[in-house]
Amino acid sequence: MKILPFILSIFTITFALSQNPLIQDQYTADPTARVFNGKVYVYPSHDIRIDTGRFSNWFAMEDYHVFSSENLTEWTDHGTILSQNNVEWVDSNSYSMWAPDCIERNGKFYFYFPANKKVIGENGRKGFGIGVAIAEKAEGPYIPQANPIEGINGIDPNVLIDKDGQAYIYWSMGNIYVAKLKENMLELDSEPQIIANLPEKGLKEGPFVFERNGIYYLTFPHVENKTERLEYAMGNNPMGPFELKGAFMDESTTGCWTNHHSIIEFQKQWYLFYHHNDLSPAFDKNRSIRADSLFFKPDGTIQEIMPTLRGIGITNANTEIQLDRYSAISFEGVAIDFIDTLKPFQGWKTILNQENAWISYNQVEFENG
Ligand code: FUB
């Protein structure tokens, strides 16, 4: 459907942000989406900007927020659920609260997060541990365990509970690792093993494993050339072996070095959550989470996904419609720019500068007239 901006603007009543990026008032990265109690919860990491010292050119993350949505168009920020200052084992000056995951078991919510340890290890470095914080509700409050999981030195935890109840934890540190978790979800129940048959060269990280029709999909960002693209492998067992299939999202066209992701099925549609640096084009360590629809081919392989600005969800015509997050634009005569390049959280503007230029925004619900 093609609609001119002035027609839509008269229907503007409330503000709903569902397009890409999903969160536009702060930086967010590494989104792990989960479906709990009929809602989508997203657990991202929280990039911040520190202009001086060692973080001026690196990732800086001091806490986590959680966001939820029932309709994929309106997102609630439940606020800070964990901070580097309230976890006993975490170095509270490390700003290293990287990509997390969260999973539910027997009515409790287990939040897994990597961070730099306070204590220097045998190799003379503080290194990354993976901690667990537990809550009664998906949005918290989360109570962190006093120590990280023993036996893991790594980042980017991801947990799968298989159909038989066995839980597995995956993480990365050069390679991608897997181990069984005990029923308590806090301790390893097997020796960590490296997942074989993955690309040998180039950074691999951020594993996300899910099951569909009895097939286990191991998806992961990998630097084949310059920046991360999303690749995957398929297998019949959560611990492998997996057969490499290739990429399902290519490198970012604007050079964002990382692309961390997760995949969910919600109301019979599959979605990919990932990140890009929409709100910080010049500094790719300040990222923003996005989502797009994901489809499988009849043989179970994943169709390549082209990142969109429009994103997901059906937008109600009685809410503000962000045309700068368009579905399509005319070949010429349309430009999108920040309202104020120094204040990216103010958002974008759409400039139509030629006769017959057009912009379209799909999936709008007009209800009865
Ligand atoms: O956000 C910090 C790190 O960048 C994550 O842990 C990686 O997956 C990459 O996205």
CSV table of C-alpha atoms and ligand atoms in Angstrom, one decimal:
chain,number,residue,atom,x,y,z
A,1,MET,CA,0.0,0.0,0.0
A,2,LYS,CA,1.4,3.4,-1.0
A,3,ILE,CA,0.4,6.3,1.3
A,4,LEU,CA,1.6,9.9,1.3
A,5,PRO,CA,3.1,11.3,4.5
A,6,PHE,CA,0.6,14.1,4.9
A,7,ILE,CA,-2.3,11.7,4.8
A,8,LEU,CA,-0.9,9.6,7.6
A,9,SER,CA,0.2,12.5,9.8
A,10,ILE,CA,-3.4,13.5,10.5
A,11,PHE,CA,-4.1,10.1,12.2
A,12,THR,CA,-1.2,10.6,14.6
A,13,ILE,CA,-2.5,10.1,18.2
A,14,THR,CA,0.0,8.0,20.2
A,15,PHE,CA,3.6,7.1,19.8
A,16,ALA,CA,4.5,3.5,19.0
A,17,LEU,CA,7.9,2.3,18.1
A,18,SER,CA,8.1,-1.0,16.4
A,19,GLN,CA,10.2,-0.4,13.4
A,20,ASN,CA,13.9,-0.8,13.1
A,21,PRO,CA,15.6,-0.1,15.3
A,22,LEU,CA,13.2,-1.4,17.9
A,23,ILE,CA,14.4,0.9,20.7
A,24,GLN,CA,15.2,4.4,19.8
A,25,ASP,CA,15.9,6.2,23.1
A,26,GLN,CA,19.0,4.4,24.1
A,27,TYR,CA,21.6,2.0,22.5
A,28,THR,CA,20.8,-1.7,22.6
A,29,ALA,CA,22.8,-4.6,21.2
A,30,ASP,CA,23.0,-8.4,21.2
A,31,PRO,CA,19.2,-9.1,21.4
A,32,THR,CA,18.0,-12.4,22.8
A,33,ALA,CA,14.3,-12.7,22.2
A,34,ARG,CA,12.2,-15.2,24.1
A,35,VAL,CA,8.5,-15.9,24.2
A,36,PHE,CA,7.2,-16.1,27.8
A,37,ASN,CA,3.5,-16.1,28.8
A,38,GLY,CA,2.3,-15.1,25.3
A,39,LYS,CA,4.6,-12.0,25.2
A,40,VAL,CA,7.9,-11.4,23.5
A,41,TYR,CA,10.7,-10.4,25.9
A,42,VAL,CA,14.0,-9.1,24.5
A,43,TYR,CA,17.1,-9.2,26.6
A,44,PRO,CA,19.8,-7.1,24.9
A,45,SER,CA,23.0,-5.8,26.2
A,46,HIS,CA,23.1,-2.0,26.7
A,47,ASP,CA,25.8,-0.1,24.9
A,48,ILE,CA,26.8,3.3,26.4
A,49,ARG,CA,29.2,6.0,25.2
A,50,ILE,CA,32.3,6.7,27.3
A,51,ASP,CA,34.4,9.4,25.5
A,52,THR,CA,37.6,9.0,27.5
A,53,GLY,CA,40.2,6.3,28.2
A,54,ARG,CA,40.1,2.7,27.1
A,55,PHE,CA,36.4,2.6,26.3
A,56,SER,CA,36.4,5.6,23.9
A,57,ASN,CA,37.0,3.1,21.1
A,58,TRP,CA,35.5,-0.1,22.6
A,59,PHE,CA,32.3,-1.7,23.9
A,60,ALA,CA,31.1,-0.2,27.2
A,61,MET,CA,28.2,-1.9,28.9
A,62,GLU,CA,27.4,-1.5,32.6
A,63,ASP,CA,23.9,-3.0,33.0
A,64,TYR,CA,21.0,-4.8,31.3
A,65,HIS,CA,17.4,-3.7,30.6
A,66,VAL,CA,14.6,-6.0,29.4
A,67,PHE,CA,11.9,-5.0,27.0
A,68,SER,CA,8.6,-6.7,26.2
A,69,SER,CA,5.8,-6.5,23.7
A,70,GLU,CA,2.5,-8.3,23.1
A,71,ASN,CA,2.0,-7.1,19.6
A,72,LEU,CA,5.5,-6.4,18.3
A,73,THR,CA,4.6,-2.8,17.8
A,74,GLU,CA,4.7,-1.3,21.3
A,75,TRP,CA,7.7,-2.1,23.5
A,76,THR,CA,7.8,-1.7,27.2
A,77,ASP,CA,11.1,-1.0,28.8
A,78,HIS,CA,11.1,-2.7,32.2
A,79,GLY,CA,14.2,-0.8,33.3
A,80,THR,CA,17.5,-2.1,34.7
A,81,ILE,CA,17.5,-5.7,35.7
A,82,LEU,CA,21.1,-6.2,36.6
A,83,SER,CA,24.2,-4.0,36.9
A,84,GLN,CA,27.9,-4.5,37.1
A,85,ASN,CA,27.7,-3.0,40.6
A,86,ASN,CA,25.4,-5.6,42.1
A,87,VAL,CA,27.2,-8.8,41.0
A,88,GLU,CA,29.7,-10.0,43.6
A,89,TRP,CA,32.1,-11.7,41.1
A,90,VAL,CA,32.1,-9.0,38.4
A,91,ASP,CA,34.8,-6.3,38.1
A,92,SER,CA,32.6,-3.2,38.6
A,93,ASN,CA,34.9,-1.1,36.4
A,94,SER,CA,35.0,-3.4,33.5
A,95,TYR,CA,31.8,-2.3,31.6
A,96,SER,CA,31.8,-5.8,30.2
A,97,MET,CA,28.2,-6.9,30.5
A,98,TRP,CA,28.1,-8.4,27.1
A,99,ALA,CA,25.5,-10.5,25.2
A,100,PRO,CA,23.0,-12.3,27.6
A,101,ASP,CA,20.3,-14.9,27.4
A,102,CYS,CA,17.3,-15.8,29.5
A,103,ILE,CA,15.3,-19.0,29.8
A,104,GLU,CA,12.4,-20.3,31.9
A,105,ARG,CA,12.4,-23.5,33.8
A,106,ASN,CA,9.7,-24.7,36.3
A,107,GLY,CA,8.4,-21.1,36.7
A,108,LYS,CA,11.7,-19.5,37.4
A,109,PHE,CA,13.6,-17.3,34.9
A,110,TYR,CA,17.4,-17.8,34.5
A,111,PHE,CA,19.3,-14.9,33.1
A,112,TYR,CA,22.8,-15.8,31.8
A,113,PHE,CA,25.3,-13.0,31.2
A,114,PRO,CA,29.0,-12.7,30.5
A,115,ALA,CA,31.3,-10.2,32.3
A,116,ASN,CA,34.9,-9.7,33.4
A,117,LYS,CA,35.8,-11.4,36.6
A,118,LYS,CA,37.3,-9.5,39.6
A,119,VAL,CA,39.8,-12.2,40.2
A,120,ILE,CA,42.9,-12.7,38.1
A,121,GLY,CA,43.0,-16.2,36.7
A,122,GLU,CA,45.9,-18.7,36.2
A,123,ASN,CA,46.8,-17.0,32.8
A,124,GLY,CA,47.3,-13.6,34.6
A,125,ARG,CA,44.1,-12.2,33.1
A,126,LYS,CA,40.7,-11.5,34.6
A,127,GLY,CA,38.9,-13.2,31.7
A,128,PHE,CA,35.2,-13.6,31.1
A,129,GLY,CA,33.0,-15.7,33.2
A,130,ILE,CA,29.3,-16.5,32.7
A,131,GLY,CA,27.0,-15.7,35.6
A,132,VAL,CA,23.3,-16.6,36.3
A,133,ALA,CA,20.7,-14.4,37.9
A,134,ILE,CA,17.3,-15.8,38.9
A,135,ALA,CA,13.9,-14.2,39.0
A,136,GLU,CA,10.3,-15.2,39.6
A,137,LYS,CA,9.1,-13.1,36.7
A,138,ALA,CA,10.5,-12.5,33.2
A,139,GLU,CA,11.0,-8.8,33.9
A,140,GLY,CA,12.7,-9.5,37.2
A,141,PRO,CA,13.8,-8.6,39.8
A,142,TYR,CA,16.8,-10.8,39.1
A,143,ILE,CA,19.0,-12.1,42.0
A,144,PRO,CA,22.6,-12.9,40.8
A,145,GLN,CA,24.4,-16.0,42.0
A,146,ALA,CA,27.6,-15.2,44.0
A,147,ASN,CA,29.9,-17.0,41.5
A,148,PRO,CA,30.0,-17.5,37.8
A,149,ILE,CA,29.4,-21.0,36.3
A,150,GLU,CA,32.4,-23.2,37.1
A,151,GLY,CA,34.2,-24.5,34.0
A,152,ILE,CA,33.3,-21.8,31.6
A,153,ASN,CA,35.7,-19.2,30.3
A,154,GLY,CA,33.9,-17.3,27.6
A,155,ILE,CA,31.2,-14.9,26.3
A,156,ASP,CA,27.8,-15.0,24.6
A,157,PRO,CA,25.9,-17.7,26.6
A,158,ASN,CA,22.9,-19.3,25.0
A,159,VAL,CA,20.8,-22.0,26.6
A,160,LEU,CA,18.5,-24.6,25.0
A,161,ILE,CA,16.1,-26.8,27.0
A,162,ASP,CA,15.5,-29.9,24.8
A,163,LYS,CA,12.2,-31.7,24.5
A,164,ASP,CA,13.4,-34.3,27.0
A,165,GLY,CA,14.1,-31.7,29.6
A,166,GLN,CA,17.9,-31.8,29.2
A,167,ALA,CA,19.4,-28.3,29.2
A,168,TYR,CA,22.5,-27.3,27.2
A,169,ILE,CA,24.6,-24.2,27.4
A,170,TYR,CA,26.5,-22.8,24.4
A,171,TRP,CA,29.1,-20.1,24.5
A,172,SER,CA,32.1,-18.7,22.5
A,173,MET,CA,35.7,-17.9,23.0
A,174,GLY,CA,37.5,-18.4,19.7
A,175,ASN,CA,35.5,-21.6,19.1
A,176,ILE,CA,31.9,-22.3,19.9
A,177,TYR,CA,31.4,-24.6,22.9
A,178,VAL,CA,28.6,-26.7,24.3
A,179,ALA,CA,28.1,-28.6,27.6
A,180,LYS,CA,25.1,-30.1,29.4
A,181,LEU,CA,23.6,-28.2,32.3
A,182,LYS,CA,22.4,-29.8,35.5
A,183,GLU,CA,18.7,-29.6,36.4
A,184,ASN,CA,19.5,-26.7,38.7
A,185,MET,CA,20.6,-24.7,35.6
A,186,LEU,CA,23.6,-23.4,37.5
A,187,GLU,CA,26.3,-26.1,37.0
A,188,LEU,CA,27.8,-27.9,34.1
A,189,ASP,CA,26.9,-31.6,33.8
A,190,SER,CA,29.4,-32.5,31.2
A,191,GLU,CA,32.9,-31.5,30.0
A,192,PRO,CA,32.7,-28.5,27.6
A,193,GLN,CA,33.3,-29.6,24.0
A,194,ILE,CA,34.2,-27.6,20.9
A,195,ILE,CA,31.5,-27.8,18.2
A,196,ALA,CA,33.3,-29.2,15.1
A,197,ASN,CA,32.8,-28.6,11.4
A,198,LEU,CA,32.5,-24.8,11.7
A,199,PRO,CA,34.6,-22.4,9.7
A,200,GLU,CA,38.2,-22.5,11.0
A,201,LYS,CA,39.2,-19.0,9.9
A,202,GLY,CA,37.6,-15.8,11.1
A,203,LEU,CA,36.0,-14.8,14.3
A,204,LYS,CA,33.0,-17.0,15.4
A,205,GLU,CA,30.8,-16.0,18.4
A,206,GLY,CA,27.3,-15.5,19.6
A,207,PRO,CA,25.8,-19.0,19.2
A,208,PHE,CA,22.1,-19.3,19.2
A,209,VAL,CA,20.6,-22.8,19.0
A,210,PHE,CA,16.9,-23.6,18.4
A,211,GLU,CA,14.9,-26.7,17.4
A,212,ARG,CA,12.3,-26.9,14.6
A,213,ASN,CA,10.7,-30.2,13.4
A,214,GLY,CA,13.3,-32.3,15.1
A,215,ILE,CA,16.2,-30.4,13.5
A,216,TYR,CA,18.7,-28.4,15.6
A,217,TYR,CA,19.9,-25.2,14.1
A,218,LEU,CA,23.2,-23.8,15.4
A,219,THR,CA,23.3,-20.1,14.2
A,220,PHE,CA,26.2,-17.8,14.8
A,221,PRO,CA,27.9,-14.6,13.6
A,222,HIS,CA,31.1,-15.3,11.7
A,223,VAL,CA,33.6,-13.0,10.0
A,224,GLU,CA,34.2,-14.6,6.6
A,225,ASN,CA,35.5,-11.3,5.0
A,226,LYS,CA,35.4,-8.0,6.8
A,227,THR,CA,32.5,-7.9,9.3
A,228,GLU,CA,30.2,-10.5,10.8
A,229,ARG,CA,27.5,-12.2,8.8
A,230,LEU,CA,25.0,-14.6,10.3
A,231,GLU,CA,25.6,-18.2,9.4
A,232,TYR,CA,24.2,-21.6,10.4
A,233,ALA,CA,24.6,-25.3,10.6
A,234,MET,CA,21.9,-28.0,11.0
A,235,GLY,CA,22.1,-31.3,12.9
A,236,ASN,CA,20.0,-34.0,14.6
A,237,ASN,CA,21.4,-33.6,18.1
A,238,PRO,CA,21.9,-30.5,20.3
A,239,MET,CA,25.6,-31.3,20.8
A,240,GLY,CA,26.2,-32.0,17.1
A,241,PRO,CA,27.5,-33.0,14.7
A,242,PHE,CA,26.2,-30.1,12.7
A,243,GLU,CA,26.4,-29.6,8.9
A,244,LEU,CA,27.4,-26.2,7.8
A,245,LYS,CA,24.8,-24.5,5.5
A,246,GLY,CA,26.2,-21.0,5.0
A,247,ALA,CA,25.0,-17.4,5.6
A,248,PHE,CA,21.4,-16.3,6.1
A,249,MET,CA,22.2,-12.6,6.6
A,250,ASP,CA,25.1,-10.9,4.8
A,251,GLU,CA,27.5,-8.4,6.2
A,252,SER,CA,26.1,-5.0,7.1
A,253,THR,CA,26.3,-2.5,4.2
A,254,THR,CA,27.6,0.2,6.5
A,255,GLY,CA,30.4,-1.7,8.1
A,256,CYS,CA,28.9,-2.5,11.6
A,257,TRP,CA,31.5,-5.0,12.7
A,258,THR,CA,29.3,-7.2,14.9
A,259,ASN,CA,25.9,-8.7,14.3
A,260,HIS,CA,24.6,-10.7,17.3
A,261,HIS,CA,21.1,-12.3,17.0
A,262,SER,CA,18.4,-14.7,18.2
A,263,ILE,CA,15.5,-16.5,16.5
A,264,ILE,CA,12.0,-17.1,17.9
A,265,GLU,CA,8.6,-18.3,16.6
A,266,PHE,CA,5.7,-16.1,17.8
A,267,GLN,CA,2.1,-16.5,16.8
A,268,LYS,CA,3.1,-18.9,13.9
A,269,GLN,CA,5.7,-16.5,12.4
A,270,TRP,CA,9.4,-16.8,12.8
A,271,TYR,CA,11.5,-13.7,13.6
A,272,LEU,CA,15.2,-12.8,13.6
A,273,PHE,CA,16.3,-10.3,16.2
A,274,TYR,CA,19.7,-8.8,15.4
A,275,HIS,CA,21.6,-5.5,15.6
A,276,HIS,CA,23.0,-2.7,13.5
A,277,ASN,CA,24.4,0.7,14.3
A,278,ASP,CA,21.4,2.8,13.1
A,279,LEU,CA,21.7,5.4,15.9
A,280,SER,CA,25.5,5.7,15.7
A,281,PRO,CA,26.6,5.5,12.1
A,282,ALA,CA,30.1,6.7,12.9
A,283,PHE,CA,30.8,4.4,15.9
A,284,ASP,CA,29.8,0.8,15.6
A,285,LYS,CA,30.2,0.0,19.3
A,286,ASN,CA,27.0,1.8,20.0
A,287,ARG,CA,24.4,-0.5,18.4
A,288,SER,CA,20.6,-0.8,18.1
A,289,ILE,CA,18.5,-3.9,18.0
A,290,ARG,CA,16.3,-4.8,15.1
A,291,ALA,CA,13.9,-7.5,14.0
A,292,ASP,CA,12.8,-8.9,10.7
A,293,SER,CA,10.7,-11.9,9.6
A,294,LEU,CA,12.4,-15.2,8.9
A,295,PHE,CA,11.2,-17.9,6.6
A,296,PHE,CA,12.2,-21.5,6.0
A,297,LYS,CA,12.5,-23.3,2.6
A,298,PRO,CA,10.6,-26.6,2.2
A,299,ASP,CA,13.8,-28.5,2.9
A,300,GLY,CA,14.2,-26.8,6.3
A,301,THR,CA,17.0,-24.5,5.3
A,302,ILE,CA,16.7,-20.8,6.1
A,303,GLN,CA,15.9,-18.2,3.4
A,304,GLU,CA,18.4,-15.3,3.2
A,305,ILE,CA,17.1,-12.3,5.1
A,306,MET,CA,17.5,-8.7,3.8
A,307,PRO,CA,17.6,-6.2,6.7
A,308,THR,CA,14.7,-3.7,6.5
A,309,LEU,CA,13.9,-0.5,8.2
A,310,ARG,CA,10.2,-1.3,8.4
A,311,GLY,CA,10.8,-4.3,10.7
A,312,ILE,CA,7.9,-6.3,12.1
A,313,GLY,CA,4.4,-5.9,13.5
A,314,ILE,CA,1.2,-4.4,12.3
A,315,THR,CA,1.0,-0.7,12.9
A,316,ASN,CA,-2.3,0.8,14.0
A,317,ALA,CA,-3.3,3.8,11.9
A,318,ASN,CA,-4.2,5.7,15.0
A,319,THR,CA,-0.6,5.7,16.2
A,320,GLU,CA,2.3,7.7,15.0
A,321,ILE,CA,3.7,6.1,11.8
A,322,GLN,CA,7.4,6.5,11.3
A,323,LEU,CA,7.6,6.9,7.6
A,324,ASP,CA,11.4,7.2,7.8
A,325,ARG,CA,11.3,3.5,8.6
A,326,TYR,CA,9.7,2.9,5.2
A,327,SER,CA,8.9,-0.4,3.3
A,328,ALA,CA,9.9,1.1,-0.1
A,329,ILE,CA,10.7,4.4,-1.7
A,330,SER,CA,10.8,5.7,-5.2
A,331,PHE,CA,14.1,5.3,-7.0
A,332,GLU,CA,14.8,9.1,-6.8
A,333,GLY,CA,13.6,12.0,-4.8
A,334,VAL,CA,13.6,10.6,-1.2
A,335,ALA,CA,16.2,11.1,1.5
A,336,ILE,CA,16.2,10.1,5.1
A,337,ASP,CA,18.4,12.0,7.6
A,338,PHE,CA,18.7,12.5,11.3
A,339,ILE,CA,16.6,15.5,12.6
A,340,ASP,CA,19.8,16.6,14.4
A,341,THR,CA,23.0,14.6,13.7
A,342,LEU,CA,24.3,15.5,17.2
A,343,LYS,CA,21.2,14.2,18.9
A,344,PRO,CA,20.4,10.8,17.1
A,345,PHE,CA,17.7,9.9,19.8
A,346,GLN,CA,15.5,12.6,18.3
A,347,GLY,CA,15.1,10.4,15.3
A,348,TRP,CA,15.0,10.9,11.6
A,349,LYS,CA,13.2,13.1,9.0
A,350,THR,CA,12.0,12.1,5.6
A,351,ILE,CA,12.8,14.5,2.8
A,352,LEU,CA,10.7,14.3,-0.4
A,353,ASN,CA,12.5,16.6,-2.9
A,354,GLN,CA,11.1,15.7,-6.3
A,355,GLU,CA,7.7,15.7,-7.9
A,356,ASN,CA,6.2,12.2,-7.9
A,357,ALA,CA,8.6,11.0,-5.3
A,358,TRP,CA,6.9,8.5,-3.0
A,359,ILE,CA,7.3,6.5,0.1
A,360,SER,CA,5.3,3.5,1.3
A,361,TYR,CA,4.8,1.9,4.6
A,362,ASN,CA,3.1,-1.5,4.7
A,363,GLN,CA,1.2,-3.5,7.3
A,364,VAL,CA,-1.1,-0.7,8.6
A,365,GLU,CA,-4.3,-1.6,10.4
A,366,PHE,CA,-7.1,0.9,9.6
A,367,GLU,CA,-9.8,-1.0,11.6
A,368,ASN,CA,-13.4,0.1,10.6
A,369,GLY,CA,-12.8,3.1,8.4
B,1,FUB,O1,28.4,-6.8,22.6
B,1,FUB,C1,29.7,-7.3,22.8
B,1,FUB,C2,30.1,-8.4,21.9
B,1,FUB,O2,30.0,-8.0,20.6
B,1,FUB,C3,29.1,-9.6,22.0
B,1,FUB,O3,29.3,-10.3,23.1
B,1,FUB,C4,29.4,-10.2,20.7
B,1,FUB,O4,28.5,-11.2,20.4
B,1,FUB,C5,29.4,-9.0,19.8
B,1,FUB,O5,28.1,-8.6,19.5
